[in-house]
Coordinates of C-alpha atoms and ligand atoms in Angstrom, one line a residue:
X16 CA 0.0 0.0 0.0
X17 CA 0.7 3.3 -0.5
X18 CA 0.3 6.4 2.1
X19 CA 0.4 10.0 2.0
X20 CA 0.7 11.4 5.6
X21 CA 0.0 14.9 5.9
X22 CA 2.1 17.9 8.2
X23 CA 1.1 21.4 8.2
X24 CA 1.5 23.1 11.1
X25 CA 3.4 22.9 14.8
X26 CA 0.5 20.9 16.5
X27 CA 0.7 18.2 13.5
X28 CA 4.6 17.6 14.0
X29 CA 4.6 15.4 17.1
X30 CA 1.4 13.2 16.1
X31 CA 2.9 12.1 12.3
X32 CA 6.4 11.3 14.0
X33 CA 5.8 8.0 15.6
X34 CA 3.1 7.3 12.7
X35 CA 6.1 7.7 10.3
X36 CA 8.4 5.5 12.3
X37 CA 5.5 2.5 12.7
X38 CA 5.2 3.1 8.6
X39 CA 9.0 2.3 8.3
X40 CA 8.8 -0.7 9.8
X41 CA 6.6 -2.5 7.7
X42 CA 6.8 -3.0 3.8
X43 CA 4.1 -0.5 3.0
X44 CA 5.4 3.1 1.4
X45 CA 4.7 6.2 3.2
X46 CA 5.6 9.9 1.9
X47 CA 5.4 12.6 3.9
X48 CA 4.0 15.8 2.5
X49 CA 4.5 19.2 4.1
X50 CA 2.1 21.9 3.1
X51 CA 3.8 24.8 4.3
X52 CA 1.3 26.5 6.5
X53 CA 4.3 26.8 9.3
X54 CA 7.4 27.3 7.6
X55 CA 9.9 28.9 9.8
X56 CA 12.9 27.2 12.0
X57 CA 11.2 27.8 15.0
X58 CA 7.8 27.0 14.1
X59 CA 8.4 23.9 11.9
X60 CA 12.1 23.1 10.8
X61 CA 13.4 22.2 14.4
X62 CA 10.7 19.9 14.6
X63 CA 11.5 17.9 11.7
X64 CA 15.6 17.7 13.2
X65 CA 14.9 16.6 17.1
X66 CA 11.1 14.6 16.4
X67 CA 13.5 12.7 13.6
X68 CA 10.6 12.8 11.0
X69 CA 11.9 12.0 7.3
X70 CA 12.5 15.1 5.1
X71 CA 8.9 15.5 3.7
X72 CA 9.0 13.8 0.1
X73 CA 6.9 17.4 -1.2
X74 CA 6.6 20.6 0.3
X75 CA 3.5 22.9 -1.1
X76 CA 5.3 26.0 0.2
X77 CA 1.5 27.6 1.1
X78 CA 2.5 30.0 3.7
X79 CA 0.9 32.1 5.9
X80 CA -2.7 33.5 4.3
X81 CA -6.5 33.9 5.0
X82 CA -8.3 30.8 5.9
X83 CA -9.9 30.9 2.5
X84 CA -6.3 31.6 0.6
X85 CA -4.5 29.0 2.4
X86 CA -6.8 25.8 2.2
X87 CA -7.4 26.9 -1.1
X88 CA -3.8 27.0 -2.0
X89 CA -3.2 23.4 -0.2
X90 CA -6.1 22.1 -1.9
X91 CA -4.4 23.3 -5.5
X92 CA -1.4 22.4 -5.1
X93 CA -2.4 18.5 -3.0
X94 CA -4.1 17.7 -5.8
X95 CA -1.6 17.4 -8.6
X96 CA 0.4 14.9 -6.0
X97 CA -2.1 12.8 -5.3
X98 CA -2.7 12.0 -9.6
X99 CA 0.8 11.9 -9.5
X100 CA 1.5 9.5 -6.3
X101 CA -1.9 7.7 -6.4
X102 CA -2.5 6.9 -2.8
X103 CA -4.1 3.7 -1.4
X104 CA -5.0 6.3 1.7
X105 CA -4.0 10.0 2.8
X106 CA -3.4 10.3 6.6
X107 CA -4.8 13.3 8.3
X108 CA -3.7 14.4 12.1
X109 CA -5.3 17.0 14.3
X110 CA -7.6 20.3 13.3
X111 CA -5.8 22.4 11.0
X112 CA -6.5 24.0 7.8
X113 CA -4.0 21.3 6.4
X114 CA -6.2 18.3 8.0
X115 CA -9.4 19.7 6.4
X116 CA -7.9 20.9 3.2
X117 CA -6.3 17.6 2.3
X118 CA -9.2 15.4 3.4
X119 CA -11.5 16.9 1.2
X120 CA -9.1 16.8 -1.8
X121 CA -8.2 13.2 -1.6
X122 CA -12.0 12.1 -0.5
X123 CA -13.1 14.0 -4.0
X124 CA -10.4 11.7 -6.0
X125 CA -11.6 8.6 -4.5
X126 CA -8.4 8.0 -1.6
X127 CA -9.6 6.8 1.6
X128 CA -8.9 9.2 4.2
X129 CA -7.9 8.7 7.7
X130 CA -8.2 10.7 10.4
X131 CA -6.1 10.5 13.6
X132 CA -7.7 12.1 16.5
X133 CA -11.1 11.7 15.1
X134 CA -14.3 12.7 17.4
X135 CA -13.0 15.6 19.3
X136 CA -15.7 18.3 19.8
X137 CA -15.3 22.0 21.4
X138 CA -19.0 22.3 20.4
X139 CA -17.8 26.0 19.8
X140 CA -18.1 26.9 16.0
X141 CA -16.3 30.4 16.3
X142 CA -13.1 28.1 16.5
X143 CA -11.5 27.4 13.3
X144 CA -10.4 24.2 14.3
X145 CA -13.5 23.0 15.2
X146 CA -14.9 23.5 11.7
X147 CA -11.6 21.4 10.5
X148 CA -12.8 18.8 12.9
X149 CA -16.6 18.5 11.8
X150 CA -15.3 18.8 7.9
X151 CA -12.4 16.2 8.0
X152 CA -14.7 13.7 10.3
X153 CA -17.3 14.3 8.0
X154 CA -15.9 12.6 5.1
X155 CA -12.8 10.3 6.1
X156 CA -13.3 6.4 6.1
X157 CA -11.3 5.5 9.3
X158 CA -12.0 7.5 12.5
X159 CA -9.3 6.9 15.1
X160 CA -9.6 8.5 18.0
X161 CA -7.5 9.4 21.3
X162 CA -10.0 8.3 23.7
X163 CA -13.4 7.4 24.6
X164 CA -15.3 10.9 23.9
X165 CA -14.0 10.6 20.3
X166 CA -16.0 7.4 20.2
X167 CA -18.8 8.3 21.9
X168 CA -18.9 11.9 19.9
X169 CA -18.6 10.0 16.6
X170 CA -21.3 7.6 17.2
X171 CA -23.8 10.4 18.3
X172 CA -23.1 12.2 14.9
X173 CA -24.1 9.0 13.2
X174 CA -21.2 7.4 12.1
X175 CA -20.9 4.0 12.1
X176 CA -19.1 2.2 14.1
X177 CA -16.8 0.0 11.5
X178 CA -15.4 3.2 11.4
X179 CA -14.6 4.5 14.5
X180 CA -11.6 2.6 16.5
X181 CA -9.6 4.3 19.6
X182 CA -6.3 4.1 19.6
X183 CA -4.6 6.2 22.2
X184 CA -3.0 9.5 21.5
X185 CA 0.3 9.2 19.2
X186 CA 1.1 12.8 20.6
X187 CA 1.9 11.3 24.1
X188 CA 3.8 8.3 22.0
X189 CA 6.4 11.2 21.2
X190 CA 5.9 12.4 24.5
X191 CA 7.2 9.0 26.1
X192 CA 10.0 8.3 23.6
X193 CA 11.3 12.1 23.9
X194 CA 11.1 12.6 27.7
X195 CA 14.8 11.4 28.5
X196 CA 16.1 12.8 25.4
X197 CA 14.9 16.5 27.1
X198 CA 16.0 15.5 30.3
X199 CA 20.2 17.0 29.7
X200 CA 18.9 20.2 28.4
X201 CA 18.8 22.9 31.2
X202 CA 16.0 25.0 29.8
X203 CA 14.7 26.5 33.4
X204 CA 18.3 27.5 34.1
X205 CA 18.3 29.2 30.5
X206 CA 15.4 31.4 31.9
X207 CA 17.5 32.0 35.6
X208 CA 14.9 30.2 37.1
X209 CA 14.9 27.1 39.6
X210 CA 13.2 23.9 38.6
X211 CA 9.4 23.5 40.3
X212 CA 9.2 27.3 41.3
X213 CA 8.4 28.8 38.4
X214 CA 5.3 28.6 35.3
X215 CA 4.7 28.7 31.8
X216 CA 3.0 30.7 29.6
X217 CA 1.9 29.7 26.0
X218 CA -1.4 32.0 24.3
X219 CA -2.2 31.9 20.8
X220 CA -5.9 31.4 20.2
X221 CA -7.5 34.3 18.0
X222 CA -10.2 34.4 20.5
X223 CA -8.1 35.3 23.1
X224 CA -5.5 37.2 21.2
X225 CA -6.8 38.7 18.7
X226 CA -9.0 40.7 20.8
X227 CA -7.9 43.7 22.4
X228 CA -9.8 44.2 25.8
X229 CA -9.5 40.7 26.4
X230 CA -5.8 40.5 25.9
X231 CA -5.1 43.3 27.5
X232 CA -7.1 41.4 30.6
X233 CA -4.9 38.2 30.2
X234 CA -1.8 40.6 30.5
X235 CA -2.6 42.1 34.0
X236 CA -4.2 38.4 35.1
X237 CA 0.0 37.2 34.6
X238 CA 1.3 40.9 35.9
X239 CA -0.8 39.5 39.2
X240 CA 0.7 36.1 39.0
X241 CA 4.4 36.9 37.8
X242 CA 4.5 39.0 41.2
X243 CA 4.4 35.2 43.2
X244 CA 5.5 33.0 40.6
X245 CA 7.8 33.9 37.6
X246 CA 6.8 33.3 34.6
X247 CA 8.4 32.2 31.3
X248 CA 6.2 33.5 28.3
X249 CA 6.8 31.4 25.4
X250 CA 5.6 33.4 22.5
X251 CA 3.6 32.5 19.6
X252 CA 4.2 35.1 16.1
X253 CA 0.6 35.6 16.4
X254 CA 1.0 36.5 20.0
X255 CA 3.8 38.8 18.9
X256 CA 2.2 40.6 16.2
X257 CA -1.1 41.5 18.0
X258 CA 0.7 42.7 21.1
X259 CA 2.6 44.9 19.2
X260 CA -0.4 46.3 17.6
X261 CA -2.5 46.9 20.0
X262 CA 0.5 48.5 22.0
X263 CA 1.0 46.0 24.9
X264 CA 4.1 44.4 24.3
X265 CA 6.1 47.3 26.3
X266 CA 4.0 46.5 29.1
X267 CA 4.3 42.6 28.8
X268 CA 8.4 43.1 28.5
X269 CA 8.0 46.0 31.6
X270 CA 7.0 42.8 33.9
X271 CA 10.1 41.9 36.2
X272 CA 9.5 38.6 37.3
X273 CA 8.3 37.2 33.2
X274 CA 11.0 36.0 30.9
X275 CA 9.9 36.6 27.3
X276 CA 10.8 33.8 24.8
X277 CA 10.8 32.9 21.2
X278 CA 8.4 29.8 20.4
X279 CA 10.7 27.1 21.5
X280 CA 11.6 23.5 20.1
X281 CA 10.2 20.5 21.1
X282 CA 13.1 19.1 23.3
X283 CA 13.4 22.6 24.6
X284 CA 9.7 23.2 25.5
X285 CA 9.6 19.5 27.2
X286 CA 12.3 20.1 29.5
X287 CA 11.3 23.7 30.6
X288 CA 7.4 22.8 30.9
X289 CA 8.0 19.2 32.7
X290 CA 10.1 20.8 35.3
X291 CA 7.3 23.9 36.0
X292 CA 5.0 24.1 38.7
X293 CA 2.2 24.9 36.3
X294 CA 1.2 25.9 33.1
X295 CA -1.2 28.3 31.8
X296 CA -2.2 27.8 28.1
X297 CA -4.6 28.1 25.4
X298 CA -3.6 25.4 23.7
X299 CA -5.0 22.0 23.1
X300 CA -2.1 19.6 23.2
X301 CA -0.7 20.9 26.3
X302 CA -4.0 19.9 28.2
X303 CA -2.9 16.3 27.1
X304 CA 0.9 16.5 27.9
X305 CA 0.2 18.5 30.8
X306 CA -1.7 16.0 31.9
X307 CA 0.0 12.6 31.2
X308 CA 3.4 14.7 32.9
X309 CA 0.7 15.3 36.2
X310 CA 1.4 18.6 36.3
X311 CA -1.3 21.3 36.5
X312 CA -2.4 22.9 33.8
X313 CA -5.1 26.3 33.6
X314 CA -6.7 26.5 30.3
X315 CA -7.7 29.8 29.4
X316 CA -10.3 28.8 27.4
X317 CA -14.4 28.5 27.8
X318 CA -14.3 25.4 26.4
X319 CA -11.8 22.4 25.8
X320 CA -12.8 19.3 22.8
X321 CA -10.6 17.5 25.7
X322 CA -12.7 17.1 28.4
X323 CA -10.7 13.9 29.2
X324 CA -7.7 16.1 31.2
X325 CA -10.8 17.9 33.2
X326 CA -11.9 14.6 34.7
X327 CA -8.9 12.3 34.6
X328 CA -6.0 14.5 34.4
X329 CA -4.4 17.7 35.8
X330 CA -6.6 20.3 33.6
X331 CA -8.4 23.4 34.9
X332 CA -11.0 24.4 32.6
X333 CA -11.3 28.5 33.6
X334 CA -11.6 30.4 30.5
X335 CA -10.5 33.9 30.7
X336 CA -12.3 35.7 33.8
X337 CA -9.0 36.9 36.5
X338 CA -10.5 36.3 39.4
X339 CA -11.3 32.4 38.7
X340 CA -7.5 32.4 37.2
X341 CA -6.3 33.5 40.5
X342 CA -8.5 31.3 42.4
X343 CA -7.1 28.2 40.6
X344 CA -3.9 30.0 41.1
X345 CA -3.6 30.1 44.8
X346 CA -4.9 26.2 45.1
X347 CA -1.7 25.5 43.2
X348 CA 0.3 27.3 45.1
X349 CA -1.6 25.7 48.4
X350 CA -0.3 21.9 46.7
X351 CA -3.7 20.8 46.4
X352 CA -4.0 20.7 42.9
X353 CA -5.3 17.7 41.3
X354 CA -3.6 14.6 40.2
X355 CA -4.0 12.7 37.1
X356 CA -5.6 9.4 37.0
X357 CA -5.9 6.7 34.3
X358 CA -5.6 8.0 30.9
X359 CA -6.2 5.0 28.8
X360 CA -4.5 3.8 25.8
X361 CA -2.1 6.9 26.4
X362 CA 1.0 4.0 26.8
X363 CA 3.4 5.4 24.3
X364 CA 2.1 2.6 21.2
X365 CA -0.7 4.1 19.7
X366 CA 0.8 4.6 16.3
X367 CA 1.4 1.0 16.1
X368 CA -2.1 0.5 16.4
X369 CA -2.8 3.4 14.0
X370 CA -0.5 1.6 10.9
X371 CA -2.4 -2.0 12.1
X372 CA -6.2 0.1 12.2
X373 CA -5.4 1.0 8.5
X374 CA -3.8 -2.3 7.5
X375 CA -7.3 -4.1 8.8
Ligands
LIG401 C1 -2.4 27.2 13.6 C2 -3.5 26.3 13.7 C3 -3.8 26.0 15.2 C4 -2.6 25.5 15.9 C5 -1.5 26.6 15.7 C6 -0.2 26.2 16.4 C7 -5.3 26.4 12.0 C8 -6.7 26.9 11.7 N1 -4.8 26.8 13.1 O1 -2.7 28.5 14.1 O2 -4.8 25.0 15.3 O3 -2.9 25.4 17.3 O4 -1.3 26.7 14.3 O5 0.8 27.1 16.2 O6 -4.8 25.7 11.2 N2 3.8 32.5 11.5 C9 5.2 32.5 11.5 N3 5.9 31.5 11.2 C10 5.4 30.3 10.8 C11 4.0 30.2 10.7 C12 3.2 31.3 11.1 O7 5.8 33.6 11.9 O8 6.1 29.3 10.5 C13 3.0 33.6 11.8 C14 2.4 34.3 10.6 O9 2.6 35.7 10.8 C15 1.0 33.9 10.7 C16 0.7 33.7 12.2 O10 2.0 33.2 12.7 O11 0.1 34.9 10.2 C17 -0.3 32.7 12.5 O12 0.0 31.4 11.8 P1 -1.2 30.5 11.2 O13 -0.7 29.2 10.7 O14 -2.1 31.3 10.3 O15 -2.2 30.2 12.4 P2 -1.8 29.8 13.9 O16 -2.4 30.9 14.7 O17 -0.4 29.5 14.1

């Protein structure tokens, strides 16, 4: 058989890489192509180096865009090398434009699709990667999911259940195999800070970012907590670019106790975030790795498609109101934050059952 696996952006990087490695293993041929939608060392070339994926076989250099311009770009330029490549099956992973773009291009040719972490569900449709969800879930043959709400979500919509398998989470299968590799890197020293005393930052969500007032808010929410804990920001180009904008980056470098960062690579992330004493992100993976790692995690968010870390792992679901953030806050610092409990199929071997779900 013949796959295409598909990369686009940060988030994708550390799901394909253990899928790529399982693919090795066996007789079947995988190519790897890179649509471009992150293209810069920090966001997407260090990745490639330290997650040891393969060189991508085809790069669609997209770039950066509107929604519209950029999955319309992918979708132009996938096309062309799937009648060229003729797939048995394209891979998808995650929620990004590159998951939804390529799905639908390969689904219209006749590929299979498959979808790796299928059935996840923020039930909020101002999120662009909740639309990406819905689309690519929509029409892929093989559903594979990190855990039982992907199922259960899935089977709600009407899919059927041939379809739908679980398989664990391949992002915590590069978690697992990475962990020691991070462990001589002395990224909380880096920052001149001393391992379990201080947390980290990570915001990039347009809802929260894009959005004066409530940026603005987030801002003097981490002024309030630098002044007990300090902080190290890591900060998305997004971030970056609207900060500066809307004239708050002066004040974000004015507090003492926050070191300011560029977006960090994997290995380097992993050691600094594994040895805080919390995290407080927007993101959606670090709920997961947060979680599996047992360390708590405040998700500035309304809503989560993870609601797994809420009830079995370390995640605070808060949203963006200060005084709740501090509230969660102090119970940290108090050491009564929650502890994990059983994630299953989160064991460090899901993309062996991911290459086996599609060989089936
Ligand atoms: C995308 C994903 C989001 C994921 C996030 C991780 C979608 C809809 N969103 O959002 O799910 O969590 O990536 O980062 O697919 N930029 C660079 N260098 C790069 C790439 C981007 O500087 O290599 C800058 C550009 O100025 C760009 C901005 O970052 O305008 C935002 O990048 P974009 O890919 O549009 O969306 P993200 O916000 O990163």
């Amino acid at each position: 058989m013949r796959i295409i696996g598909i990369v686009g952006a940060r988030p994708n990087f550390m799901k394909i890489a253990p899928i790529a490695r399982a693919f090795s293993a066996t007789e079947h041929e995988f190519c790897l192509v890179h649509t471009g939608q992150h293209y810069d060392e920090k966001m997407s070339d260090s990745f490639f180096r330290e997650l040891e994926i393969p060189e991508p076989d085809i790069n669609l250099e997209v770039g950066s865009a509107s929604h519209a311009v950029q999955m319309a770009e992918i979708m132009k330029r996938f096309e062309p090398v799937c009648h060229e490549f003729k797939p048995d099956w394209v891979l998808v992973v995650g929620d990004v434009n590159s998951t939804a773009a390529c799905s639908l291009v390969a689904t219209k040719l006749g590929i299979k699709v498959c979808h790796v972490e299928a059935g996840l569900r923020s039930r909020d449709r101002a999120m662009p990667e909740e639309i990406n969800r819905l689309v690519t879930d929509a029409i892929s043959d093989l559903l594979l999911t990190t855990c039982e709400e992907g199922d259960r979500n899935l089977l709600a919509e009407g899919h059927p259940r041939e379809r739908v398998k679980m398989v664990g989470n391949p992002m915590i299968d590069t978690l697992s195999y990475m962990l020691n590799k991070a462990g001589d890197r002395n990224l909380p020293a880096r920052f001149y800070m001393d391992p379990g005393s201080f947390g980290v930052v990570t915001l990039h969500r347009p809802s929260n970012v894009d959005n004066p007032e409530l940026l603005k808010n987030l801002l003097g929410t981490m002024d309030i907590i630098q002044q007990q804990l300090p902080l190290v920001f890591a900060i998305h180009p997004r971030t970056r670019k609207m900060a500066e904008q809307f004239g708050l980056l002066r004040y974000l470098e004015s507090m003492p106790n926050i070191k300011l960062s560029e977006p960090l690579s994997y290995l380097d992330f992993l050691n600094l975030y594994s040895q805080s004493k919390l995290v407080l992100t927007d993101s959606g993976g670090i709920q997961e790795e947060t979680s599996w790692l047992d360390i708590p995690c405040i998700t500035l968010r309304e809503n989560t498609e993870r609601y797994i870390t809420v009830d079995h792992g370390t995640n605070y679901l808060i949203g963006t109101n200060r005084e709740r953030i501090l509230q969660v806050f102090e119970t940290v610092m108090k050491g009564r934050a929650k502890r994990r409990g059983e994630l299953p199929m989160w064991d460090g071997h899901a993309a062996e059952r991911i290459v086996e779900a599609i060989f089936e």
